[in-house]
Amino acid sequence: MGNRKQPFGYRMTLGEITILPEEADLVRFIFQGYSTGATLGELTKALCRQEIPYYAGRTWNKNMVSRILEDDRYIGEKGYPALIEPEQLRAVAKKRMARACPPQKTPAQKALRRLCGAPPPARVEKLVTDLLNELIRCPDRVRPAASQAAAACGKTREELTSALERQPIDEDNARALLLQLAAEQYDTIGNTEYETVRLRRLLTGRMPMTEPDAELLQSAVSKVRVTNKCVTVTLKNGQVIERRDEP
């Protein structure tokens, strides 16, 4: 039969709409499966493995399954015998709407994704919130971090010491190294100290959060790294803090 004259699960017998038992069982299977979490694809695969077709000579597809799930005749409408309860049809309709319109990401969730560089696991949101709450409760825990510039200072200082010990002294080279050291020290102190003070002020007086705040994430955090066992947060001043998953 190329086109069904009756919905799947029914047939016309002596001018009366009656239930076709083997098809009716599949209708109930479809509603039950979808209600308990099966997707259209999963249901279609299951239906393809059994011998009853929707149309003779054609394989089941998602459109056929979807057509059954949205048909109110299965609850006894329009003169058809009921195959399912009205509550089942309503539950399926609600679930289909939820799947069609998934909840939108909050600004904080979008900010956290950018900081992670990829969609983070669900646990990350709580771990990052816990880490920031610790700093909110005690802003003095924000401290300057050793930077690459600090390491460069040490190298330049060694070069300057060697230049001053070498006789005769190359005054132009020594002067250049001295100016370079001063610039590196200024960069190290100015940048990290400024960011540390700014972060402490940003965190002072805030109330602990129940979920991440997008503005705080963007202002305080430069990177979030996720591994199997912990989450590492790099603050704007270069300080690295981490929180391990509880066993």
Tab-separated table of C-alpha atoms in Angstrom:
chain	number	residue	atom	x	y	z
A	1	MET	CA	0.000	0.000	0.000
A	2	GLY	CA	1.656	3.228	-1.183
A	3	ASN	CA	-0.548	5.692	0.668
A	4	ARG	CA	-2.237	4.941	3.940
A	5	LYS	CA	-5.947	5.711	4.011
A	6	GLN	CA	-5.983	5.261	7.790
A	7	PRO	CA	-3.415	6.265	10.408
A	8	PHE	CA	-0.866	3.616	11.291
A	9	GLY	CA	-2.489	1.297	13.828
A	10	TYR	CA	-5.987	1.363	12.322
A	11	ARG	CA	-7.898	-0.223	9.464
A	12	MET	CA	-11.375	0.020	8.011
A	13	THR	CA	-13.488	-3.085	8.623
A	14	LEU	CA	-16.998	-3.193	7.089
A	15	GLY	CA	-17.148	0.585	7.118
A	16	GLU	CA	-15.975	0.892	10.726
A	17	ILE	CA	-12.568	2.123	11.974
A	18	THR	CA	-10.980	-0.655	14.011
A	19	ILE	CA	-7.639	-1.239	15.693
A	20	LEU	CA	-4.966	-3.227	13.846
A	21	PRO	CA	-3.343	-4.982	16.845
A	22	GLU	CA	0.210	-5.518	15.563
A	23	GLU	CA	0.488	-1.887	14.368
A	24	ALA	CA	-1.192	-0.571	17.519
A	25	ASP	CA	1.521	-2.252	19.604
A	26	LEU	CA	4.164	-0.362	17.628
A	27	VAL	CA	2.320	2.928	18.156
A	28	ARG	CA	2.418	2.338	21.906
A	29	PHE	CA	6.082	1.340	21.648
A	30	ILE	CA	6.880	4.611	19.861
A	31	PHE	CA	5.109	6.810	22.436
A	32	GLN	CA	6.581	4.885	25.358
A	33	GLY	CA	10.096	4.988	23.914
A	34	TYR	CA	10.044	8.701	23.151
A	35	SER	CA	8.575	9.502	26.581
A	36	THR	CA	11.438	7.677	28.287
A	37	GLY	CA	14.192	9.443	26.334
A	38	ALA	CA	14.627	7.681	22.990
A	39	THR	CA	15.318	9.944	20.013
A	40	LEU	CA	13.593	9.822	16.634
A	41	GLY	CA	16.739	8.251	15.197
A	42	GLU	CA	16.888	5.541	17.836
A	43	LEU	CA	13.217	4.697	17.412
A	44	THR	CA	13.596	4.573	13.635
A	45	LYS	CA	16.503	2.121	13.901
A	46	ALA	CA	14.483	-0.096	16.246
A	47	LEU	CA	11.486	-0.065	13.908
A	48	CYS	CA	13.657	-0.956	10.921
A	49	ARG	CA	14.777	-4.094	12.733
A	50	GLN	CA	11.242	-5.485	12.961
A	51	GLU	CA	9.057	-6.731	10.108
A	52	ILE	CA	6.006	-4.427	10.177
A	53	PRO	CA	6.396	-1.479	7.750
A	54	TYR	CA	4.704	1.888	7.856
A	55	TYR	CA	4.155	1.559	4.097
A	56	ALA	CA	4.461	-1.794	2.338
A	57	GLY	CA	7.835	-2.040	0.628
A	58	ARG	CA	9.296	1.055	2.333
A	59	THR	CA	11.729	1.401	5.207
A	60	TRP	CA	10.836	3.337	8.354
A	61	ASN	CA	12.205	6.897	8.593
A	62	LYS	CA	12.104	9.753	11.111
A	63	ASN	CA	9.234	11.519	9.338
A	64	MET	CA	7.008	8.475	9.790
A	65	VAL	CA	7.817	8.292	13.500
A	66	SER	CA	7.270	12.019	13.895
A	67	ARG	CA	3.912	11.797	12.141
A	68	ILE	CA	2.741	9.200	14.655
A	69	LEU	CA	3.944	11.216	17.663
A	70	GLU	CA	1.953	14.304	16.663
A	71	ASP	CA	-1.313	12.575	15.710
A	72	ASP	CA	-4.096	13.279	18.243
A	73	ARG	CA	-6.298	10.539	16.764
A	74	TYR	CA	-4.375	8.048	18.918
A	75	ILE	CA	-6.101	9.431	22.044
A	76	GLY	CA	-9.568	8.799	20.578
A	77	GLU	CA	-10.143	12.026	18.647
A	78	LYS	CA	-12.211	12.286	15.452
A	79	GLY	CA	-13.973	8.967	15.951
A	80	TYR	CA	-10.870	6.790	16.246
A	81	PRO	CA	-10.499	4.193	19.023
A	82	ALA	CA	-7.923	5.339	21.607
A	83	LEU	CA	-4.533	3.595	21.594
A	84	ILE	CA	-2.797	5.763	24.230
A	85	GLU	CA	-3.766	8.038	27.114
A	86	PRO	CA	-4.094	11.825	26.545
A	87	GLU	CA	-1.326	12.366	29.136
A	88	GLN	CA	1.090	10.451	26.920
A	89	LEU	CA	0.381	12.678	23.936
A	90	ARG	CA	0.804	15.826	26.042
A	91	ALA	CA	4.047	14.567	27.567
A	92	VAL	CA	5.462	13.758	24.144
A	93	ALA	CA	4.431	17.166	22.754
A	94	LYS	CA	6.154	18.906	25.683
A	95	LYS	CA	9.332	16.875	25.229
A	96	ARG	CA	9.414	17.533	21.480
A	97	MET	CA	9.059	21.266	22.052
A	98	ALA	CA	11.890	21.218	24.610
A	99	ARG	CA	14.162	19.384	22.167
A	100	ALA	CA	13.280	21.771	19.352
A	101	CYS	CA	14.040	24.816	21.545
A	102	PRO	CA	16.981	23.925	23.810
A	103	PRO	CA	17.741	26.407	26.615
A	104	GLN	CA	19.951	29.303	25.543
A	105	LYS	CA	23.423	29.665	27.042
A	106	THR	CA	23.747	32.459	29.602
A	107	PRO	CA	26.343	35.239	29.061
A	108	ALA	CA	28.446	33.640	31.817
A	109	GLN	CA	28.343	30.235	30.121
A	110	LYS	CA	29.386	31.843	26.820
A	111	ALA	CA	32.249	33.687	28.564
A	112	LEU	CA	33.395	30.460	30.234
A	113	ARG	CA	33.390	28.665	26.884
A	114	ARG	CA	35.625	31.387	25.383
A	115	LEU	CA	38.030	31.141	28.330
A	116	CYS	CA	38.199	27.346	27.977
A	117	GLY	CA	38.592	27.495	24.204
A	118	ALA	CA	35.958	24.751	23.836
A	119	PRO	CA	32.607	23.754	25.358
A	120	PRO	CA	33.492	22.861	28.987
A	121	PRO	CA	32.115	19.835	30.858
A	122	ALA	CA	29.188	20.595	33.176
A	123	ARG	CA	31.364	20.281	36.309
A	124	VAL	CA	33.596	23.187	35.248
A	125	GLU	CA	30.955	25.841	35.884
A	126	LYS	CA	30.708	24.881	39.570
A	127	LEU	CA	34.464	24.495	40.062
A	128	VAL	CA	35.209	27.932	38.583
A	129	THR	CA	32.436	29.463	40.704
A	130	ASP	CA	33.938	27.860	43.824
A	131	LEU	CA	37.405	29.188	42.984
A	132	LEU	CA	36.180	32.741	42.463
A	133	ASN	CA	34.098	32.576	45.639
A	134	GLU	CA	37.244	31.704	47.596
A	135	LEU	CA	38.869	34.891	46.293
A	136	ILE	CA	35.732	36.923	47.000
A	137	ARG	CA	35.813	35.750	50.616
A	138	CYS	CA	39.520	36.554	50.905
A	139	PRO	CA	40.728	39.038	48.213
A	140	ASP	CA	44.216	39.100	49.777
A	141	ARG	CA	44.731	35.647	48.279
A	142	VAL	CA	45.239	37.443	44.975
A	143	ARG	CA	49.020	37.854	44.742
A	144	PRO	CA	51.441	38.898	42.000
A	145	ALA	CA	52.701	35.977	39.972
A	146	ALA	CA	56.230	35.439	38.728
A	147	SER	CA	56.304	36.280	35.026
A	148	GLN	CA	58.493	35.742	32.009
A	149	ALA	CA	59.567	39.377	32.354
A	150	ALA	CA	60.921	38.607	35.844
A	151	ALA	CA	62.998	35.778	34.382
A	152	ALA	CA	64.276	38.139	31.709
A	153	CYS	CA	65.325	40.595	34.447
A	154	GLY	CA	67.540	37.946	36.012
A	155	LYS	CA	69.258	37.226	32.719
A	156	THR	CA	69.832	40.906	31.975
A	157	ARG	CA	71.183	41.466	35.523
A	158	GLU	CA	73.718	38.659	35.012
A	159	GLU	CA	74.812	40.179	31.701
A	160	LEU	CA	75.224	43.609	33.337
A	161	THR	CA	77.287	42.130	36.191
A	162	SER	CA	79.575	40.381	33.697
A	163	ALA	CA	79.928	43.578	31.658
A	164	LEU	CA	80.930	45.581	34.741
A	165	GLU	CA	83.488	42.972	35.822
A	166	ARG	CA	85.100	42.847	32.398
A	167	GLN	CA	88.063	45.235	31.989
A	168	PRO	CA	88.184	47.630	30.336
A	169	ILE	CA	84.473	48.319	30.827
A	170	ASP	CA	82.473	48.786	27.663
A	171	GLU	CA	80.528	51.806	28.891
A	172	ASP	CA	78.092	51.911	25.955
A	173	ASN	CA	77.192	48.212	26.411
A	174	ALA	CA	76.882	48.584	30.192
A	175	ARG	CA	74.652	51.633	29.806
A	176	ALA	CA	72.421	49.799	27.324
A	177	LEU	CA	72.107	46.795	29.666
A	178	LEU	CA	71.299	49.087	32.589
A	179	LEU	CA	68.519	50.799	30.640
A	180	GLN	CA	67.206	47.415	29.479
A	181	LEU	CA	67.172	46.104	33.075
A	182	ALA	CA	65.307	49.192	34.291
A	183	ALA	CA	62.677	48.778	31.553
A	184	GLU	CA	62.210	45.086	32.352
A	185	GLN	CA	61.875	45.784	36.078
A	186	TYR	CA	59.300	48.482	35.403
A	187	ASP	CA	57.320	46.145	33.172
A	188	THR	CA	57.427	43.352	35.774
A	189	ILE	CA	56.430	45.515	38.717
A	190	GLY	CA	53.980	47.806	36.956
A	191	ASN	CA	51.918	45.199	35.124
A	192	THR	CA	51.503	42.492	37.754
A	193	GLU	CA	51.185	44.869	40.696
A	194	TYR	CA	48.573	46.977	38.914
A	195	GLU	CA	46.516	43.923	37.969
A	196	THR	CA	46.817	42.503	41.493
A	197	VAL	CA	45.518	45.708	43.078
A	198	ARG	CA	42.747	45.972	40.495
A	199	LEU	CA	41.630	42.396	41.085
A	200	ARG	CA	41.561	42.822	44.857
A	201	ARG	CA	39.391	45.910	44.497
A	202	LEU	CA	37.149	44.093	42.029
A	203	LEU	CA	36.585	41.215	44.456
A	204	THR	CA	36.297	43.184	47.699
A	205	GLY	CA	32.731	43.600	48.938
A	206	ARG	CA	31.188	41.141	46.479
A	207	MET	CA	28.745	38.527	47.652
A	208	PRO	CA	29.635	34.863	46.943
A	209	MET	CA	28.000	33.592	43.763
A	210	THR	CA	25.720	30.641	43.146
A	211	GLU	CA	26.688	30.673	39.448
A	212	PRO	CA	29.424	32.394	37.416
A	213	ASP	CA	29.084	36.099	36.639
A	214	ALA	CA	29.958	37.000	33.041
A	215	GLU	CA	31.353	40.443	33.896
A	216	LEU	CA	33.573	39.065	36.671
A	217	LEU	CA	34.858	36.270	34.436
A	218	GLN	CA	35.799	38.723	31.699
A	219	SER	CA	37.415	41.184	34.143
A	220	ALA	CA	39.306	38.744	36.352
A	221	VAL	CA	40.154	35.635	34.317
A	222	SER	CA	42.381	35.295	31.280
A	223	LYS	CA	42.234	31.521	30.784
A	224	VAL	CA	40.595	28.349	32.090
A	225	ARG	CA	42.285	24.989	31.553
A	226	VAL	CA	40.341	21.765	32.057
A	227	THR	CA	41.841	18.315	32.653
A	228	ASN	CA	40.324	15.046	33.807
A	229	LYS	CA	41.145	15.718	37.456
A	230	CYS	CA	41.187	19.493	37.961
A	231	VAL	CA	40.340	22.943	36.639
A	232	THR	CA	43.085	25.580	36.461
A	233	VAL	CA	42.195	29.282	36.362
A	234	THR	CA	44.736	31.906	35.267
A	235	LEU	CA	43.909	35.386	36.604
A	236	LYS	CA	44.624	38.624	34.769
A	237	ASN	CA	47.715	39.218	36.943
A	238	GLY	CA	49.183	35.867	35.889
A	239	GLN	CA	48.374	34.072	39.150
A	240	VAL	CA	47.340	30.439	38.658
A	241	ILE	CA	44.864	28.740	40.986
A	242	GLU	CA	43.335	25.310	40.674
A	243	ARG	CA	40.579	23.165	42.086
A	244	ARG	CA	40.641	19.364	41.955
A	245	ASP	CA	37.531	17.254	41.573
A	246	GLU	CA	36.403	15.658	44.788
A	247	PRO	CA	36.803	11.839	44.693
